[in-house]
Short mmCIF file of C-alpha atoms in Angstrom, two decimals:
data_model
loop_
_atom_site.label_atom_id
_atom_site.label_comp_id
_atom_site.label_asym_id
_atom_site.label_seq_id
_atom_site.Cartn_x
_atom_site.Cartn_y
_atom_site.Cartn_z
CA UNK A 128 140.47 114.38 96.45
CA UNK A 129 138.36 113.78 99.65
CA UNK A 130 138.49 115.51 102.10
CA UNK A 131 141.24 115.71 105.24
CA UNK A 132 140.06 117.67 108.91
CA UNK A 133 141.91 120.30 110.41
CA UNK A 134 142.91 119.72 113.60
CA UNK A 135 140.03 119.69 115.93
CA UNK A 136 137.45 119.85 113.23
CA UNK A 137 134.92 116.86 112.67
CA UNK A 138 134.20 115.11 109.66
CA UNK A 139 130.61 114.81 108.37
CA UNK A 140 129.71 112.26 105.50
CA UNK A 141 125.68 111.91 104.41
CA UNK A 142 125.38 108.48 103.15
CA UNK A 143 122.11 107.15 100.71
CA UNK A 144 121.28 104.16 98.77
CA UNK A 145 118.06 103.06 96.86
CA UNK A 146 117.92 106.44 95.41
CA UNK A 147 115.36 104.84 92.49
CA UNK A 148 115.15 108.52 90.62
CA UNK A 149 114.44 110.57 93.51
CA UNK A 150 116.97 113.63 92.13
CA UNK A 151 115.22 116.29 93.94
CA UNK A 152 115.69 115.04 97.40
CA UNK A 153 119.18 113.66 95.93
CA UNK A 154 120.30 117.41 94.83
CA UNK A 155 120.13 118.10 98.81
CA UNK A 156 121.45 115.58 100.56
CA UNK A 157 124.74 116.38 100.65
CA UNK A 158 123.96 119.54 102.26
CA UNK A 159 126.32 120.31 105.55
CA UNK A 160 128.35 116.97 104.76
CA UNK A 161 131.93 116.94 103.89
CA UNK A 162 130.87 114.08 101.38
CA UNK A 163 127.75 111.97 99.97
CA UNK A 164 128.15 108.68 99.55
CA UNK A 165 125.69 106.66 97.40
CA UNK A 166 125.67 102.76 97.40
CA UNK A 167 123.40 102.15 94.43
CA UNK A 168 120.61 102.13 92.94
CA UNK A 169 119.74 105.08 91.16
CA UNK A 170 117.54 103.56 88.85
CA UNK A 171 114.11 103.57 89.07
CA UNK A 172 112.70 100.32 86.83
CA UNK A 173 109.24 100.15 88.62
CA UNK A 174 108.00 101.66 91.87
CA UNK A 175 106.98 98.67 94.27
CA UNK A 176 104.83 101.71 96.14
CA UNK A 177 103.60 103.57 92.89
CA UNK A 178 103.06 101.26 90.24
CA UNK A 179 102.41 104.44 88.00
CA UNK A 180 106.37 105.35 88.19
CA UNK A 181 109.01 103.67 86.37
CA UNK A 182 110.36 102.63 83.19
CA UNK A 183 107.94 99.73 82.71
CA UNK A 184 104.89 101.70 83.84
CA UNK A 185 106.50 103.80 81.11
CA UNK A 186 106.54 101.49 78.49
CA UNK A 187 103.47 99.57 79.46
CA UNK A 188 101.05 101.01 81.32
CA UNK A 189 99.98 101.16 84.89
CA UNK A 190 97.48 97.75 84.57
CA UNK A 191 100.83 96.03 83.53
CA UNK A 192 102.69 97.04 86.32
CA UNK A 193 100.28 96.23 89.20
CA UNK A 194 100.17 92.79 86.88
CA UNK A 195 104.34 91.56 87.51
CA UNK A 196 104.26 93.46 90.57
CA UNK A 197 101.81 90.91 91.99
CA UNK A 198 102.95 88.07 90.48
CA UNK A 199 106.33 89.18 91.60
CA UNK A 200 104.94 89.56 95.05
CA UNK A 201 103.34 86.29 95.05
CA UNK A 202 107.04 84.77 94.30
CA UNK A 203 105.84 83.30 91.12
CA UNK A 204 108.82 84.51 89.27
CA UNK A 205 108.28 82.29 85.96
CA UNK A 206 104.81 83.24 85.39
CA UNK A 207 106.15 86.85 85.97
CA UNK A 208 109.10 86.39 83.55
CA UNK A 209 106.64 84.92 80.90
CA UNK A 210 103.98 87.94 81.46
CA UNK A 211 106.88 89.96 80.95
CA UNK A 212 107.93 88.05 78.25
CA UNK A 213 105.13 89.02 76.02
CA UNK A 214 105.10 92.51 76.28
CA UNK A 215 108.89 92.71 75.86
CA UNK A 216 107.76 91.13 72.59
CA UNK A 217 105.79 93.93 71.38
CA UNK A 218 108.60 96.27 71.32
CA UNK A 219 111.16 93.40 69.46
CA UNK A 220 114.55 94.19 68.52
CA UNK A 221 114.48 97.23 70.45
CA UNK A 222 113.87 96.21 73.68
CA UNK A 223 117.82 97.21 74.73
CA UNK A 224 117.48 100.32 73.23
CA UNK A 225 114.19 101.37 74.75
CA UNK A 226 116.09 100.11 78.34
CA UNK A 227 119.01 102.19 77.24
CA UNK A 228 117.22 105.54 76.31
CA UNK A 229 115.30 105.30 79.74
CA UNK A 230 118.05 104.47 81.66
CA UNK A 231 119.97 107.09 80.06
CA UNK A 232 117.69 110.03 80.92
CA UNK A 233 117.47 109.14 84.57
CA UNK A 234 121.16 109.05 84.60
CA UNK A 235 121.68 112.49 83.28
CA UNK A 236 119.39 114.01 85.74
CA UNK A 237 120.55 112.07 88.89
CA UNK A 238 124.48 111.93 88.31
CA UNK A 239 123.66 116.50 88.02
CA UNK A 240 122.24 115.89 90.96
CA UNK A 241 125.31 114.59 92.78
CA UNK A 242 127.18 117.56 94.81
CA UNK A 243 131.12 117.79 95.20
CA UNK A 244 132.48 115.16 95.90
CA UNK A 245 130.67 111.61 95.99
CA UNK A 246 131.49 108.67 96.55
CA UNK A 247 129.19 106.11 94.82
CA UNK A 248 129.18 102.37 93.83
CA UNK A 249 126.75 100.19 92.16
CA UNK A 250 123.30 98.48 92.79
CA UNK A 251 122.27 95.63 91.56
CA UNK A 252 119.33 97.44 89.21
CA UNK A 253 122.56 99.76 87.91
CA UNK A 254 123.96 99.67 84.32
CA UNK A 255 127.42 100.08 85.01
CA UNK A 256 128.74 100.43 81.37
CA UNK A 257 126.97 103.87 81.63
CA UNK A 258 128.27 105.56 84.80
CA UNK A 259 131.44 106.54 82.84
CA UNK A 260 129.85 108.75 80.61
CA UNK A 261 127.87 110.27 83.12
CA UNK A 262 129.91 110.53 86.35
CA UNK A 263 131.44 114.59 86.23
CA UNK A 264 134.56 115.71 87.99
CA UNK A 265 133.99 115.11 91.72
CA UNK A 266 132.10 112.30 91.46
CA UNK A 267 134.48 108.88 92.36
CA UNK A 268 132.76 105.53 91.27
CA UNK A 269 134.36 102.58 92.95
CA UNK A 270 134.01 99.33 93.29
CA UNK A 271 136.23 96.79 95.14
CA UNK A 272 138.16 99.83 95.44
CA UNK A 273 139.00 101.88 98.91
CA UNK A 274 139.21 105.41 99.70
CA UNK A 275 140.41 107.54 102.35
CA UNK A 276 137.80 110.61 104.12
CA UNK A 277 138.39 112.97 106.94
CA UNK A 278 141.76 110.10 108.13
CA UNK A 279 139.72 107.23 107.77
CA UNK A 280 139.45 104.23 105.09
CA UNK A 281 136.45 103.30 103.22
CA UNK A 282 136.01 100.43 100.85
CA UNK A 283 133.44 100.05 98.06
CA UNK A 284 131.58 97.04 96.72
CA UNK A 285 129.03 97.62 94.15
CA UNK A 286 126.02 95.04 92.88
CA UNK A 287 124.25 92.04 93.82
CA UNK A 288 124.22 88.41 93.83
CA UNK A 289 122.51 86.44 91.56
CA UNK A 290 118.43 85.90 91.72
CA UNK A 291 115.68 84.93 90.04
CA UNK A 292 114.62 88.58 89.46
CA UNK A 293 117.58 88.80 87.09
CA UNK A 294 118.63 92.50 88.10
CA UNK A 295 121.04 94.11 85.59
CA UNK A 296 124.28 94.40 87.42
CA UNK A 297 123.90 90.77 89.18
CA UNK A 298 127.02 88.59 89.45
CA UNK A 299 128.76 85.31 90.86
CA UNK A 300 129.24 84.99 94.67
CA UNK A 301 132.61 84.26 93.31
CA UNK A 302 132.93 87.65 91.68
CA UNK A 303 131.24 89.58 94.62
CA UNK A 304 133.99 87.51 97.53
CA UNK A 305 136.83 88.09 95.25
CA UNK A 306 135.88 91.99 95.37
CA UNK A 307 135.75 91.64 99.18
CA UNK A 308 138.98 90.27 98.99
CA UNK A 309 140.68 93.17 97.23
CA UNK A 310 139.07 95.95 99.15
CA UNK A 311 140.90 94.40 102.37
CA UNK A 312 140.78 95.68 105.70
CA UNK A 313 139.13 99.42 106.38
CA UNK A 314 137.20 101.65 108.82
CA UNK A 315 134.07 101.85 106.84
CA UNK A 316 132.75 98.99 104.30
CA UNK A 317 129.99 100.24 102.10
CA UNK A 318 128.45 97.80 99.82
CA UNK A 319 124.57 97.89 98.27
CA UNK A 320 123.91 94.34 99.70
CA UNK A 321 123.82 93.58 103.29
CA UNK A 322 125.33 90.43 104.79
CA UNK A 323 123.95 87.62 104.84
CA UNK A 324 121.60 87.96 108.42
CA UNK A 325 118.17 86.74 108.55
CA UNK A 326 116.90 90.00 110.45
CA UNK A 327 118.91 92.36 107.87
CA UNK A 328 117.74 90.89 104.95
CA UNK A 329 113.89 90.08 105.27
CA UNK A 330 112.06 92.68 103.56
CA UNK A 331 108.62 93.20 105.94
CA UNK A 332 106.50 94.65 103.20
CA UNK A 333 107.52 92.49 100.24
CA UNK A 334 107.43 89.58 102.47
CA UNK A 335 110.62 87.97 101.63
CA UNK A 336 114.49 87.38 102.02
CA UNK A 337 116.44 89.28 99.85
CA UNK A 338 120.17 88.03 98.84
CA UNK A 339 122.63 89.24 101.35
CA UNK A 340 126.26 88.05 101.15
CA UNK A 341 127.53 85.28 103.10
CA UNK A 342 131.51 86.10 101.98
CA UNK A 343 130.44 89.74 103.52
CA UNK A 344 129.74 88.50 106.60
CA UNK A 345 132.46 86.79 107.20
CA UNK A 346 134.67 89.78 106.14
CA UNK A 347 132.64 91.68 108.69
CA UNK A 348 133.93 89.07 111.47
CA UNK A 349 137.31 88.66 110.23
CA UNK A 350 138.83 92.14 109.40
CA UNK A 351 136.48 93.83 111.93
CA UNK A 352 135.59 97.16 110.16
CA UNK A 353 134.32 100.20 112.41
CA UNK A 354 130.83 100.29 110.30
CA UNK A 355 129.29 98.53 107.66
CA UNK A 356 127.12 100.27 105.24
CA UNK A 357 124.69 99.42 103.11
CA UNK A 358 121.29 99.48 101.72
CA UNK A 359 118.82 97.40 99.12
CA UNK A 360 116.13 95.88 101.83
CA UNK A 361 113.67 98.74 101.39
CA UNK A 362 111.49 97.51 104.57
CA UNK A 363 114.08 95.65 106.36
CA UNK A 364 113.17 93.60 109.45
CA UNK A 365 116.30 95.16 111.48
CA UNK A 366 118.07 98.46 110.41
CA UNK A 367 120.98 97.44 112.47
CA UNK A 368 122.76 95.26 114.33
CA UNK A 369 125.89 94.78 115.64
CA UNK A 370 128.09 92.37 114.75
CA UNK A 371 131.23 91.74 117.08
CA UNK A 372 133.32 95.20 116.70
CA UNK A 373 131.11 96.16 113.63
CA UNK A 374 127.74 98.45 113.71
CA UNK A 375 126.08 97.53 110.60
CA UNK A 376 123.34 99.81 109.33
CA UNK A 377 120.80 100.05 106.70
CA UNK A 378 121.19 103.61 105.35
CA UNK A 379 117.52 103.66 104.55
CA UNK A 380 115.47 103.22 101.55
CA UNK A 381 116.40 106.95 99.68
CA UNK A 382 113.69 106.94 97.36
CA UNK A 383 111.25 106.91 100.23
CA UNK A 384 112.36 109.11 102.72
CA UNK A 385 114.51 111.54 101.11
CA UNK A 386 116.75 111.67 103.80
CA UNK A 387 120.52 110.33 103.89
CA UNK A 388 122.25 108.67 106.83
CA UNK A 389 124.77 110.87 109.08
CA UNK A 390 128.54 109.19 109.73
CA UNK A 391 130.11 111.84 111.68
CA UNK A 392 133.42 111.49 113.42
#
């Protein structure tokens, strides 16, 4: 159940996204909060700073890594998907299951690692078929689903929209407005993807626009929500902005800094 104030007693939620296997830091973030919220993420497939960390470093080797890293980089996402390609190939049938065993073992350790209660949705690098069997008692997953904490409403939309990086938990813009849609009007709106703003969106570091949601944006303008929170632009050119009524804020890049973002009311 989350939790309601007392009369004259404030409400503190720590919110993180981008976690990308950082458990330790993630085992004390919700420290002095009421509530953690995560928006996604929690996977860490390869380490854009530390090509050595990661599931495909894991598999293939560091040399590998810095290989589709740059060619990723470089926005040369076919030659990147064929280099890829061919060492998938060396492993053969069980590519899913090597995915799945990895995956697996970083789930364990980070979903421990959530404290009493969270709040958490998906990213777009997220298997979602898997949070069920790891998600304990006090641990809420939601997605285009709302909430209430401390007397006021937050709504949940987990993923991403579709790119050519062809993320696991990627889907229709369809999909992603018609989640919008059901999650309605709240306080707080907490989604992995920002909206669709040129300044929110451009990552500085990789050097590129990320997808950000144009149906989010307009949701932003029409229903008018207190905050939007979100996450998935690591280096983002702007970590917020207002938008009419709404403060919109990049949480922060988790897996980095090891430090959530305060909501406190």
């Amino acid at each position: 159940m989350a939790p309601t104030p007392s009369a004259g007693r404030r409400t503190r939620v720590h919110v993180v996204s981008d976690v990308h296997g950082n458990a330790r830091d993630l085992a004390r973030a919700g420290e002095g909060a009421d509530a953690l919220i995560c928006l996604g993420d929690l996977v860490l497939f390869l380490d854009y700073g530390d090509h050595s960390r990661g599931i495909f470093p894991d598999l293939f080797g560091r040399e590998n890594a810095d290989r589709i890293v740059e060619l990723r980089t470089a926005r040369r996402y076919a030659e990147a998907r064929e280099f890829g390609n061919r060492l998938w190939a060396g492993i053969g049938a069980d590519r899913a299951a090597a995915i799945e065993k990895a995956v697996r073992k970083q789930y364990a350790e980070l979903f421990a690692a959530f404290p009493t209660p969270t709040y958490a949705t998906y990213g777009n690098v997220d298997m979602p078929t898997l949070w069920r069997e790891y998600a304990r008692t006090g641990t809420t997953v939601l997605d285009g689903q709302r909430v209430e904490i401390g007397g006021r409403v937050f709504g949940f939309i987990g993923g991403g929209l579709r790119t050519p990086m062809r993320t696991p938990y990627e889907i229709s813009d369809e999909e992603y407005a018609a989640k919008i849609e059901a999650v309605g009007e709240v306080d707080v709106l907490c989604t992995h993807i920002p909206p669709e703003v040129p300044e929110l969106v451009y990552d500085t570091v990789a050097r590129r626009f990320e997808r950000g949601s144009r149906a989010l944006l307009d949701a932003i303008r029409r229903t008018r929500p207190r905050y939007a929170l979100f996450g998935h632009v690591h280096q983002p050119l702007a970590r917020r902005m207002r938008i009419g009524a709404t403060e919109c804020v990049n949480v922060g890049h988790f897996a980095g800094t090891g430090r959530p973002w305060v909501l406190e009311w």
